[in-house]
mmCIF file of C-alpha atoms and ligand atoms in Angstrom:
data_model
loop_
_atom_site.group_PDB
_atom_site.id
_atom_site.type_symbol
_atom_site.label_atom_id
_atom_site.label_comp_id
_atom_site.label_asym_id
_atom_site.label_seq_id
_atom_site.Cartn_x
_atom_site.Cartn_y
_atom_site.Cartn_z
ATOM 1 C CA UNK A 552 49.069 128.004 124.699
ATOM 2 C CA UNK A 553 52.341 125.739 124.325
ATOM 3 C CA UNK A 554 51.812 123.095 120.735
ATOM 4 C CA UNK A 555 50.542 120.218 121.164
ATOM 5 C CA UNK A 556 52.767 117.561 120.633
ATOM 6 C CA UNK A 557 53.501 114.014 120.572
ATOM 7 C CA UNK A 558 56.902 112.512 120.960
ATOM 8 C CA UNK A 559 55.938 108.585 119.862
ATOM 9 C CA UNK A 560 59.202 107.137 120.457
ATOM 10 C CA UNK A 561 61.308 106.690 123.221
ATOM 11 C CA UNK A 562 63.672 109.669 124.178
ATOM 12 C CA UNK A 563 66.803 110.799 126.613
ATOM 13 C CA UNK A 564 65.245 112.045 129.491
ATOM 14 C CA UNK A 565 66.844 115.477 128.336
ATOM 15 C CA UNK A 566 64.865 115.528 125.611
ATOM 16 C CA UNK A 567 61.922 114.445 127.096
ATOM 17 C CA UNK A 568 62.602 117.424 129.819
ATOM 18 C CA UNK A 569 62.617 120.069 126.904
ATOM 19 C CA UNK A 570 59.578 118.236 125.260
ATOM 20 C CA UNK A 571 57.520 118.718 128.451
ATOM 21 C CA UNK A 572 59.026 122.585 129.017
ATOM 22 C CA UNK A 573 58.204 123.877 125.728
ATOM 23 C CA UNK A 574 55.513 122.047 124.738
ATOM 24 C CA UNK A 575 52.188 120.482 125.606
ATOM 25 C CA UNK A 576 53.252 117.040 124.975
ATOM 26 C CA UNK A 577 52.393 113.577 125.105
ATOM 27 C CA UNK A 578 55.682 111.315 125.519
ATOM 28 C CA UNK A 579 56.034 107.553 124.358
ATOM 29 C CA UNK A 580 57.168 105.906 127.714
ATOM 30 C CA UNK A 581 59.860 103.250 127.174
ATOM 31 C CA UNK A 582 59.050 102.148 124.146
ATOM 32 C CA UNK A 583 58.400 103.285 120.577
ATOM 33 C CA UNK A 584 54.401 103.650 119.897
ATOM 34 C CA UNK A 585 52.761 101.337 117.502
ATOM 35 C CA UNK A 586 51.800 103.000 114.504
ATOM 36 C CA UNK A 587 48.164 102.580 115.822
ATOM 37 C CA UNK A 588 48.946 104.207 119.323
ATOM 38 C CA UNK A 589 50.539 106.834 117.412
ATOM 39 C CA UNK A 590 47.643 107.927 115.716
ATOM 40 C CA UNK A 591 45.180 107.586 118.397
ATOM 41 C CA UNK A 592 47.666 109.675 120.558
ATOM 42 C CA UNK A 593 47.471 112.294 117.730
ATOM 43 C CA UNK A 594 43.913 112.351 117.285
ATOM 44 C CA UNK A 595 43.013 112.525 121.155
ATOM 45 C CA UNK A 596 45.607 115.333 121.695
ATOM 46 C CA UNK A 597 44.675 116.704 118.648
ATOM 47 C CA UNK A 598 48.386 116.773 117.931
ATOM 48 C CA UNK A 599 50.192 120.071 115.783
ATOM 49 C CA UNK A 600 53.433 118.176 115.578
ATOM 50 C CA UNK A 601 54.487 114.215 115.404
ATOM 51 C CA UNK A 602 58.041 113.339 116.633
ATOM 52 C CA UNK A 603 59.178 109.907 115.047
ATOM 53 C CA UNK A 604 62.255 107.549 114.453
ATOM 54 C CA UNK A 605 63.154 105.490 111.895
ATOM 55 C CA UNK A 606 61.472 102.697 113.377
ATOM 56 C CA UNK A 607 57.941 103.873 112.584
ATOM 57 C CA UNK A 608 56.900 103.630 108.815
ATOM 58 C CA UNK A 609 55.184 106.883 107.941
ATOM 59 C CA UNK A 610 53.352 105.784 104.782
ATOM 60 C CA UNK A 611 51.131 107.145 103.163
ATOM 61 C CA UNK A 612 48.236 105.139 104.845
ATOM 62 C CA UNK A 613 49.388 106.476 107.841
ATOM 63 C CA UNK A 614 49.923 110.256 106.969
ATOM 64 C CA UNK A 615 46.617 109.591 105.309
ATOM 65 C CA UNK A 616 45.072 108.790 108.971
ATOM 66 C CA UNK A 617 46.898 111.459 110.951
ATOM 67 C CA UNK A 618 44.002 114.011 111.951
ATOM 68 C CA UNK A 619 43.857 117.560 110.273
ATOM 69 C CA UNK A 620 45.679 119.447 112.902
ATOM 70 C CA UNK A 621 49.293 117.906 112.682
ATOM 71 C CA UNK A 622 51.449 120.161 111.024
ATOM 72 C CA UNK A 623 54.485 118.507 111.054
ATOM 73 C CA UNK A 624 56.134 115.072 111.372
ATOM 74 C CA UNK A 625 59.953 115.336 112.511
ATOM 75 C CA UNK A 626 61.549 112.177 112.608
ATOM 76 C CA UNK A 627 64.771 111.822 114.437
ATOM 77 C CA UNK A 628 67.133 110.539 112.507
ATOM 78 C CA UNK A 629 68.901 111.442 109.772
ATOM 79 C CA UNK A 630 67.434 108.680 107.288
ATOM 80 C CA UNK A 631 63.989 109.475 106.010
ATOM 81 C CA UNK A 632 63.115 106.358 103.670
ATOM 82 C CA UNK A 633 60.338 105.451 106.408
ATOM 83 C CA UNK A 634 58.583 108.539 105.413
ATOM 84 C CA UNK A 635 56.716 108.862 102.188
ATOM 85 C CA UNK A 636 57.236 112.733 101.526
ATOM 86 C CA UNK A 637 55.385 113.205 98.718
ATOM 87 C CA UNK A 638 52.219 111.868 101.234
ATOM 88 C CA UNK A 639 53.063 114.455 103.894
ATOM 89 C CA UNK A 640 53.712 117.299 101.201
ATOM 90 C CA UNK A 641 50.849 116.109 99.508
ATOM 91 C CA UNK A 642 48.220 116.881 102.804
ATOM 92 C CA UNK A 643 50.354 120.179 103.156
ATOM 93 C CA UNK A 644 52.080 118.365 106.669
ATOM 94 C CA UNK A 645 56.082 119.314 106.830
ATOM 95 C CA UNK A 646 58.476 116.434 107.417
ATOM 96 C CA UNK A 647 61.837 117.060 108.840
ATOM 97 C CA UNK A 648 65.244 114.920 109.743
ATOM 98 C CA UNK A 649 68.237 115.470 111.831
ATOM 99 C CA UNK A 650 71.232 116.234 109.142
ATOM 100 C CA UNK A 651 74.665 116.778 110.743
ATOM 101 C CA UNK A 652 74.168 116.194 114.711
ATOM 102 C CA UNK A 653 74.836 112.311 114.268
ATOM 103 C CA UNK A 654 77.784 112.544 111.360
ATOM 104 C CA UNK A 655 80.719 112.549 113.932
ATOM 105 C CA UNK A 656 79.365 109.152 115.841
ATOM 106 C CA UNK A 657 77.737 107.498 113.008
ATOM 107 C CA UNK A 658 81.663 107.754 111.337
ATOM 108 C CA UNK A 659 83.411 106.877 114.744
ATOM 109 C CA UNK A 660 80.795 103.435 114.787
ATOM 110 C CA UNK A 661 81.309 102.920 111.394
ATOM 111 C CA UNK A 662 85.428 102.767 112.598
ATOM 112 C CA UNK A 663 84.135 100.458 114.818
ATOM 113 C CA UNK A 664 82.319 98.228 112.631
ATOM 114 C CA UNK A 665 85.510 98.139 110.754
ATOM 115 C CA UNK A 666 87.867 97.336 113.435
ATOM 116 C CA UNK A 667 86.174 94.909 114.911
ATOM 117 C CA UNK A 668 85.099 93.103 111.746
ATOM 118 C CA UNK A 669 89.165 93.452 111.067
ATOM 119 C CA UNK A 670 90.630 92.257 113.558
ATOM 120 C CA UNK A 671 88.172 89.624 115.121
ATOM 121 C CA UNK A 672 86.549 91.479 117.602
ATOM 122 C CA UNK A 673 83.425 88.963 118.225
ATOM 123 C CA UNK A 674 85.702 85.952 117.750
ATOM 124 C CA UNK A 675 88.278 87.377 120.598
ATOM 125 C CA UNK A 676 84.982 88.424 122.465
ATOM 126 C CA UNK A 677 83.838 84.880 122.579
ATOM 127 C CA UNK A 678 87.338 83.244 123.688
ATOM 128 C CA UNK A 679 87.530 85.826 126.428
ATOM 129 C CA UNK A 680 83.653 85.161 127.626
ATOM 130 C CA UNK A 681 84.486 81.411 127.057
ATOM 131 C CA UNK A 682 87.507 81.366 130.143
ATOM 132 C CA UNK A 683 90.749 81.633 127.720
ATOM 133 C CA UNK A 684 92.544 79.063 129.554
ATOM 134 C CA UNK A 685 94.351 78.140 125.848
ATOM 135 C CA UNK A 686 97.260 80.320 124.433
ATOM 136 C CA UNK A 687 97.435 80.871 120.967
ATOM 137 C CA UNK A 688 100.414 80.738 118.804
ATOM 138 C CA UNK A 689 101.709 84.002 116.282
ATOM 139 C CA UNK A 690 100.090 81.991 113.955
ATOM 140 C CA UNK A 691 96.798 81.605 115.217
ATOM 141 C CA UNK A 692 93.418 83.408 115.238
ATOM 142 C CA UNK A 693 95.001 86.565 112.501
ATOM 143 C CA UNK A 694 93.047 89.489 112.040
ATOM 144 C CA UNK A 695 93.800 91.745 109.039
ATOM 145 C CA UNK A 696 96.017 94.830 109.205
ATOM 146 C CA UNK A 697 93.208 98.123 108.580
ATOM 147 C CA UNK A 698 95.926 101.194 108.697
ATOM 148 C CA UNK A 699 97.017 101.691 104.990
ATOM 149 C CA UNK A 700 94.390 99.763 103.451
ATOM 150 C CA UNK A 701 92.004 100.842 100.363
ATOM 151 C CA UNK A 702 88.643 101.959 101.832
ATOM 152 C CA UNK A 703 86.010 102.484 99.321
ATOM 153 C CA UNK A 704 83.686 104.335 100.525
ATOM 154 C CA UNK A 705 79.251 104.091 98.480
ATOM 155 C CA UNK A 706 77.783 107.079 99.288
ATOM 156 C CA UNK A 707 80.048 110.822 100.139
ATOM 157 C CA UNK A 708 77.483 112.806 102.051
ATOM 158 C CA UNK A 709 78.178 114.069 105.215
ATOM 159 C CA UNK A 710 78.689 110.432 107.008
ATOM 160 C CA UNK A 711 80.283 109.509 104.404
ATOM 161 C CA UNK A 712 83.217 112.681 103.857
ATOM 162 C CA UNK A 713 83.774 111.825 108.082
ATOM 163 C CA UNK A 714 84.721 108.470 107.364
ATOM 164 C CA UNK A 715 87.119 109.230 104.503
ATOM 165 C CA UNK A 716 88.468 112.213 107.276
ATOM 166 C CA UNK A 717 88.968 109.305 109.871
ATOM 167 C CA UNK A 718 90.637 106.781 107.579
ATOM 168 C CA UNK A 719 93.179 109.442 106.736
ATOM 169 C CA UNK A 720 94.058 109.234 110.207
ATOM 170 C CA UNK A 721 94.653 105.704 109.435
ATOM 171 C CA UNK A 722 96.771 106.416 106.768
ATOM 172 C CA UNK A 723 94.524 104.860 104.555
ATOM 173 C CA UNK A 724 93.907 105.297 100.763
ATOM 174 C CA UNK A 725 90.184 106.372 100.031
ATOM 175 C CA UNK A 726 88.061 106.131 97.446
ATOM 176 C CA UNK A 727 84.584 107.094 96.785
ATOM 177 C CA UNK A 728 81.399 106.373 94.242
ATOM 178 C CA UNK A 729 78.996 109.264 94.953
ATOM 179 C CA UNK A 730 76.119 110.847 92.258
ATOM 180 C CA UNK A 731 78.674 113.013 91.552
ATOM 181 C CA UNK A 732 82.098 114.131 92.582
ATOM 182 C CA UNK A 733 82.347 116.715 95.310
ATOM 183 C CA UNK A 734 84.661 119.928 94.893
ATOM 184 C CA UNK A 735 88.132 119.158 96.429
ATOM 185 C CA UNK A 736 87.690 120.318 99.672
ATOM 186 C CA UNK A 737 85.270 117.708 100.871
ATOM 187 C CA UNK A 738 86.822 115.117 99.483
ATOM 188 C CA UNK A 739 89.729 114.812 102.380
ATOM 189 C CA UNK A 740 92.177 113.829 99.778
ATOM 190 C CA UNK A 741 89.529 110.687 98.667
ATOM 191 C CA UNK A 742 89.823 109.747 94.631
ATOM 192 C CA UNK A 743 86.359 109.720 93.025
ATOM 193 C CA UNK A 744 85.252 106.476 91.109
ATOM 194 C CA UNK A 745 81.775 107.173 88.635
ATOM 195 C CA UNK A 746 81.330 103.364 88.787
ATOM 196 C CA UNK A 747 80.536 101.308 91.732
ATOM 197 C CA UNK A 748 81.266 98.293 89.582
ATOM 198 C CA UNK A 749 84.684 99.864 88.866
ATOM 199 C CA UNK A 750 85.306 100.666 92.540
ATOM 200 C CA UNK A 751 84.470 97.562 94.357
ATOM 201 C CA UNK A 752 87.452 95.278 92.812
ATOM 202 C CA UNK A 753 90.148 97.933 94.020
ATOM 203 C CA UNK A 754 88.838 98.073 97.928
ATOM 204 C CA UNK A 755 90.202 95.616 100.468
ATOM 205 C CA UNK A 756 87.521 97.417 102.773
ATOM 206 C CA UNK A 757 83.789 98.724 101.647
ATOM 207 C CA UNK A 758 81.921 101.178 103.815
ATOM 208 C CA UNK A 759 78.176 101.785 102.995
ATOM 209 C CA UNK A 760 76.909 105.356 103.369
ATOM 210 C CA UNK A 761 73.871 105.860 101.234
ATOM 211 C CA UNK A 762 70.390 106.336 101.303
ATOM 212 C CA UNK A 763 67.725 103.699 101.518
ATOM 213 C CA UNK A 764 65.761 104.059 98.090
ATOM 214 C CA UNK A 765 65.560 102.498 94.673
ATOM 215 C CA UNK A 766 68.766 103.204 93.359
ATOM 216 C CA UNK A 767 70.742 101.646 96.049
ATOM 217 C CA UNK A 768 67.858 99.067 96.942
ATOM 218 C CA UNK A 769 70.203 95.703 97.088
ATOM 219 C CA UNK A 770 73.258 97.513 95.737
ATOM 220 C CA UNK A 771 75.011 94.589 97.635
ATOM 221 C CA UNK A 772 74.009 91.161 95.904
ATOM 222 C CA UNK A 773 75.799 88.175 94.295
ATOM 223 C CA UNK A 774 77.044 90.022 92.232
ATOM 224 C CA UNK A 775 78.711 92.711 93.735
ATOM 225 C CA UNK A 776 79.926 90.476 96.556
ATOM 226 C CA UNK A 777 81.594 88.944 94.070
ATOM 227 C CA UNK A 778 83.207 91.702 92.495
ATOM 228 C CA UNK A 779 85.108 92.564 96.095
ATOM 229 C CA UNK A 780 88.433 91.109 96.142
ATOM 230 C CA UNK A 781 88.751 87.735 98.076
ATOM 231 C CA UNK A 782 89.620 88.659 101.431
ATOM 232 C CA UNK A 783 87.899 91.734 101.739
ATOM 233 C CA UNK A 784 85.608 93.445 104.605
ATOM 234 C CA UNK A 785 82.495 94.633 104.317
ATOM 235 C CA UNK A 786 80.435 96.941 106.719
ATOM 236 C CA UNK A 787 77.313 98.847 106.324
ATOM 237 C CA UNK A 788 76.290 101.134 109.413
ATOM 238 C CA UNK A 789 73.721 102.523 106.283
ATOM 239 C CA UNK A 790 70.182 100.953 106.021
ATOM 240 C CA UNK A 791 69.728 97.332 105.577
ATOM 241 C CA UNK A 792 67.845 97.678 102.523
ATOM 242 C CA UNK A 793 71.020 98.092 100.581
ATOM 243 C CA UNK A 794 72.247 94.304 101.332
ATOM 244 C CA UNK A 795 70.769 90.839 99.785
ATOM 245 C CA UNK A 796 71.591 89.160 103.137
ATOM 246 C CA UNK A 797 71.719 85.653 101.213
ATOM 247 C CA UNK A 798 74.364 86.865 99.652
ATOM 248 C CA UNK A 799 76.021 87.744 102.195
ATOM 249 C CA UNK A 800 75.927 85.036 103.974
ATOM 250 C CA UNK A 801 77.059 83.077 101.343
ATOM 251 C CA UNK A 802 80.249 85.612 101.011
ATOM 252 C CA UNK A 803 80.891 85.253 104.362
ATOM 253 C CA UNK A 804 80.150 81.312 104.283
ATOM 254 C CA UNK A 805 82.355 80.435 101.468
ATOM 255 C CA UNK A 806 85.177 82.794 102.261
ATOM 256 C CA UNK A 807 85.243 85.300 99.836
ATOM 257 C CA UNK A 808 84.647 87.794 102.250
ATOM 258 C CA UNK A 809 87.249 87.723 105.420
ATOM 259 C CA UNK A 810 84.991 89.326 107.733
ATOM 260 C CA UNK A 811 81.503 91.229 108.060
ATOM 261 C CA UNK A 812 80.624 94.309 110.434
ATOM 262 C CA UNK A 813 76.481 95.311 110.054
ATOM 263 C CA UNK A 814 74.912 97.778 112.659
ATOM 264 C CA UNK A 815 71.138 97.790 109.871
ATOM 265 C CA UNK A 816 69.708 94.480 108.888
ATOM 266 C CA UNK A 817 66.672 93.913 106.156
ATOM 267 C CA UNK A 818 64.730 93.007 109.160
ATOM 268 C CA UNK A 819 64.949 95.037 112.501
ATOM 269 C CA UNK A 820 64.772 94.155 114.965
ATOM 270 C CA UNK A 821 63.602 90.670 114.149
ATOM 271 C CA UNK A 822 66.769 90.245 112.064
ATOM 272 C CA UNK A 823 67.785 87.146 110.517
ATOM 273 C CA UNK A 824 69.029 84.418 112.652
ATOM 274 C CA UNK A 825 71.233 82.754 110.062
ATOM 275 C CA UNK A 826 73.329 85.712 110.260
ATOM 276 C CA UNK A 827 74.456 85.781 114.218
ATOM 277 C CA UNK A 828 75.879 82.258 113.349
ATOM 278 C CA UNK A 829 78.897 83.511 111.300
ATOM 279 C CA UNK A 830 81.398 84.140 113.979
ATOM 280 C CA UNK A 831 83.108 86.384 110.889
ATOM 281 C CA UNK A 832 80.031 88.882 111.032
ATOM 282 C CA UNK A 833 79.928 91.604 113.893
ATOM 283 C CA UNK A 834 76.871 92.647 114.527
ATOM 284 C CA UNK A 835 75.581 95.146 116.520
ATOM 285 C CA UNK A 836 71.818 96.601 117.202
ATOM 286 C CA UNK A 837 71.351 99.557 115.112
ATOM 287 C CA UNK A 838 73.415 102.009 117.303
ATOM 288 C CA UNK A 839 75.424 103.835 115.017
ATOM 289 C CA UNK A 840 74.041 107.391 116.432
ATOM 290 C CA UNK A 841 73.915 105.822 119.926
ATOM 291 C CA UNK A 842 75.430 108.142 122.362
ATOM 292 C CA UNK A 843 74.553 110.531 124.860
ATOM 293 C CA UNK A 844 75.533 113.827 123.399
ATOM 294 C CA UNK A 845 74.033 112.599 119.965
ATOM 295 C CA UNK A 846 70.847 111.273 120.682
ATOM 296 C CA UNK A 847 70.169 114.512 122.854
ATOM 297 C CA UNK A 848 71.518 116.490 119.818
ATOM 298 C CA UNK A 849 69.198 114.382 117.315
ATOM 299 C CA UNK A 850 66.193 115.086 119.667
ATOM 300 C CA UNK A 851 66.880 118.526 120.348
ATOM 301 C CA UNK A 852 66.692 118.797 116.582
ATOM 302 C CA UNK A 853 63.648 117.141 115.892
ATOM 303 C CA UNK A 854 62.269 119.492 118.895
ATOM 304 C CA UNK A 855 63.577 122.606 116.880
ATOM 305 C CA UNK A 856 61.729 121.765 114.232
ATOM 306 C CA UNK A 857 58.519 121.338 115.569
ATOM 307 C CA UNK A 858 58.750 124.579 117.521
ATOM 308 C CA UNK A 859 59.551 126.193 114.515
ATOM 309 C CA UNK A 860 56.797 125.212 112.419
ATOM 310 C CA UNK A 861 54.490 125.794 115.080
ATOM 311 C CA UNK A 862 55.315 129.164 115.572
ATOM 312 C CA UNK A 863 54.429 129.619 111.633
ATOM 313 C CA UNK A 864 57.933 129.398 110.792
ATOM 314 C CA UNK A 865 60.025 127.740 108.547
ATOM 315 C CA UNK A 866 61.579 124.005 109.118
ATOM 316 C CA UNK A 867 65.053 123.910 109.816
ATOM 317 C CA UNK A 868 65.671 120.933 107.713
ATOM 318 C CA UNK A 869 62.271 120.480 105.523
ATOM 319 C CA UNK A 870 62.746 117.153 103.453
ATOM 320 C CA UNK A 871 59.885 118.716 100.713
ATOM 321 C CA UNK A 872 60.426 122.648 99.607
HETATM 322 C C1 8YV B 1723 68.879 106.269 114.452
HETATM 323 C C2 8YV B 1723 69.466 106.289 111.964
HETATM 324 O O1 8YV B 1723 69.459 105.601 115.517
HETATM 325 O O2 8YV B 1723 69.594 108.611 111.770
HETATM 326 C C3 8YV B 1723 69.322 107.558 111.224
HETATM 327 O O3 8YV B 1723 68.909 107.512 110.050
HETATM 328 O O4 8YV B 1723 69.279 105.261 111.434
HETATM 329 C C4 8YV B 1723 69.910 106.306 113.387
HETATM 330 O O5 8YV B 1723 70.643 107.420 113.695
HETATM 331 C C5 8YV B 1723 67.607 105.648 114.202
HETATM 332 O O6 8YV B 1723 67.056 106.063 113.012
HETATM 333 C C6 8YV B 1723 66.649 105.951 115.330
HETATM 334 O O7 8YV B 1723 65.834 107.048 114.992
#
């Protein structure tokens, strides 16, 4: 007998395809189940394994309510702060993520998020959509230069060391706040700086590449906003959690910051309003890992890992030991 599984959010039809070859599964049709379908799916299939995404808060209410035969949840992504671990370790149930098969496009977006936030993408976006019709003088509508720029970089893990590989590339200067300093050859020629306080007055651009948790929990506030230099850009393709979004509207609203590039908000996706009316901000939907080749990777993944721990094996990437 193939596992029983249930796939509650929306997948590539590749995925899906591999779900329904391998597996006795129950697949979330366009959209992501609600936390209550989810469970009612689980308990009428009598589910073994749970496939999630960030988007659906496994708390410990919820693990509490799954029924006794799931064995694993395996969420695809590669953030995990919607999962309480200790919960699913807790009823014996393993959790897993999706390390490494989103680094290269979650860096490439995060170039994005830079560029465009640089050099005016949504403000050029607008003019175009708007007819043109006006030409603008060498003076007019600037951008800042990004190649040979500082990037500090919160946060060296995996997304994070791809990043400071691009911005090489870029012939940018890189430095890093991490935990702790990584040997040499991950750094990709980055300088390591203990102190965030001590690194954000020496970047003209700040990338955000850490977990969602209580260390980092509003990492970005008044405070740190202000000690960016004036005129820098500031982009977080991380978790929302990590920005007071006041504050940064009121950095981006008085000036202090040139320009803004988010792809995670506080609030997804009913994000806050007040922000898509700073024409220095570039936003975009919480796409970071959105391609084809990724999201098929990511749900391959999360696919692995059910099929291992069904068999009675190991996870491939358990997030409790
Ligand atoms: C996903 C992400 O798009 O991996 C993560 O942590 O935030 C993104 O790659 C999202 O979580 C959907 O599962």
């Amino acid at each position: 007998m193939p596992p029983r599984l249930i796939v509650a959010c929306g997948v590539p039809a590749a995925v899906a395809a591999r779900a329904r070859a391998e597996f006795d599964a129950r697949i979330a049709e366009d959209q992501d189940m609600t936390i209550s379908a989810l469970l009612q799916a689980a308990g009428d299939h009598q589910a073994q394994a749970v496939v999630v995404t960030s988007a659906q808060k496994m708390t410990a209410e919820v693990i509490g309510r799954l029924p006794a035969s799931v064995r694993i949840i395996a969420t695809s992504s590669v953030g995990y702060d919607h999962i309480d671990v200790a919960a699913a370790q807790a009823r014996g149930i393993a959790a897993t993520n999706t390390p490494g098969v989103l680094t290269e496009c979650t860096a490439d977006f995060t170039f994005l998020l830079i560029l465009a936030a640089s050099r005016r993408a949504r403000e050029y976006g607008a003019i175009m959509q708007s007819g043109w019709r006006q030409r603008y003088g060498l003076g007019d509508a600037l951008g800042l230069r990004v190649s040979g720029k500082t990037l500090g970089i919160l946060g060296m893990g995996r997304i994070g060391q791809a990043v400071a590989a691009r911005a090489r590339g870029f012939g940018m200067r890189v430095l890093y706040c991490n935990r702790s300093r990584l040997p040499p050859d991950r750094e990709h020629g980055a300088e390591y700086v203990a102190e965030f306080r001590a690194l954000l007055p020496r970047c003209d651009i700040l990338t955000l590449h850490a977990p969602a948790g209580p260390q980092t929990s509003r990492i970005m506030n008044a405070e740190t906003f202000a000690l960016l230099p004036r005129g820098a850009v500031f982009v977080n393709a991380a978790r929302g959690a990590l920005v007071d979004e006041d504050a940064l509207i009121g950095a981006l609203a008085s000036g202090h910051l040139f320009a803004a590039g988010l792809d995670v908000f506080a609030s997804e996706p009913d994000y806050d309003l007040r922000l898509r009316d700073l024409p220095t901000l570039f936003l975009a939907p919480h796409m970071g890992s959105a391609t084809i080749e990724t999201r098929n990777a990511m749900g391959f993944r999360a696919l692995d890992n059910a099929a291992a721990v069904c068999a009675g094996r190991d996870p491939i990437d358990p997030l409790w030991h």
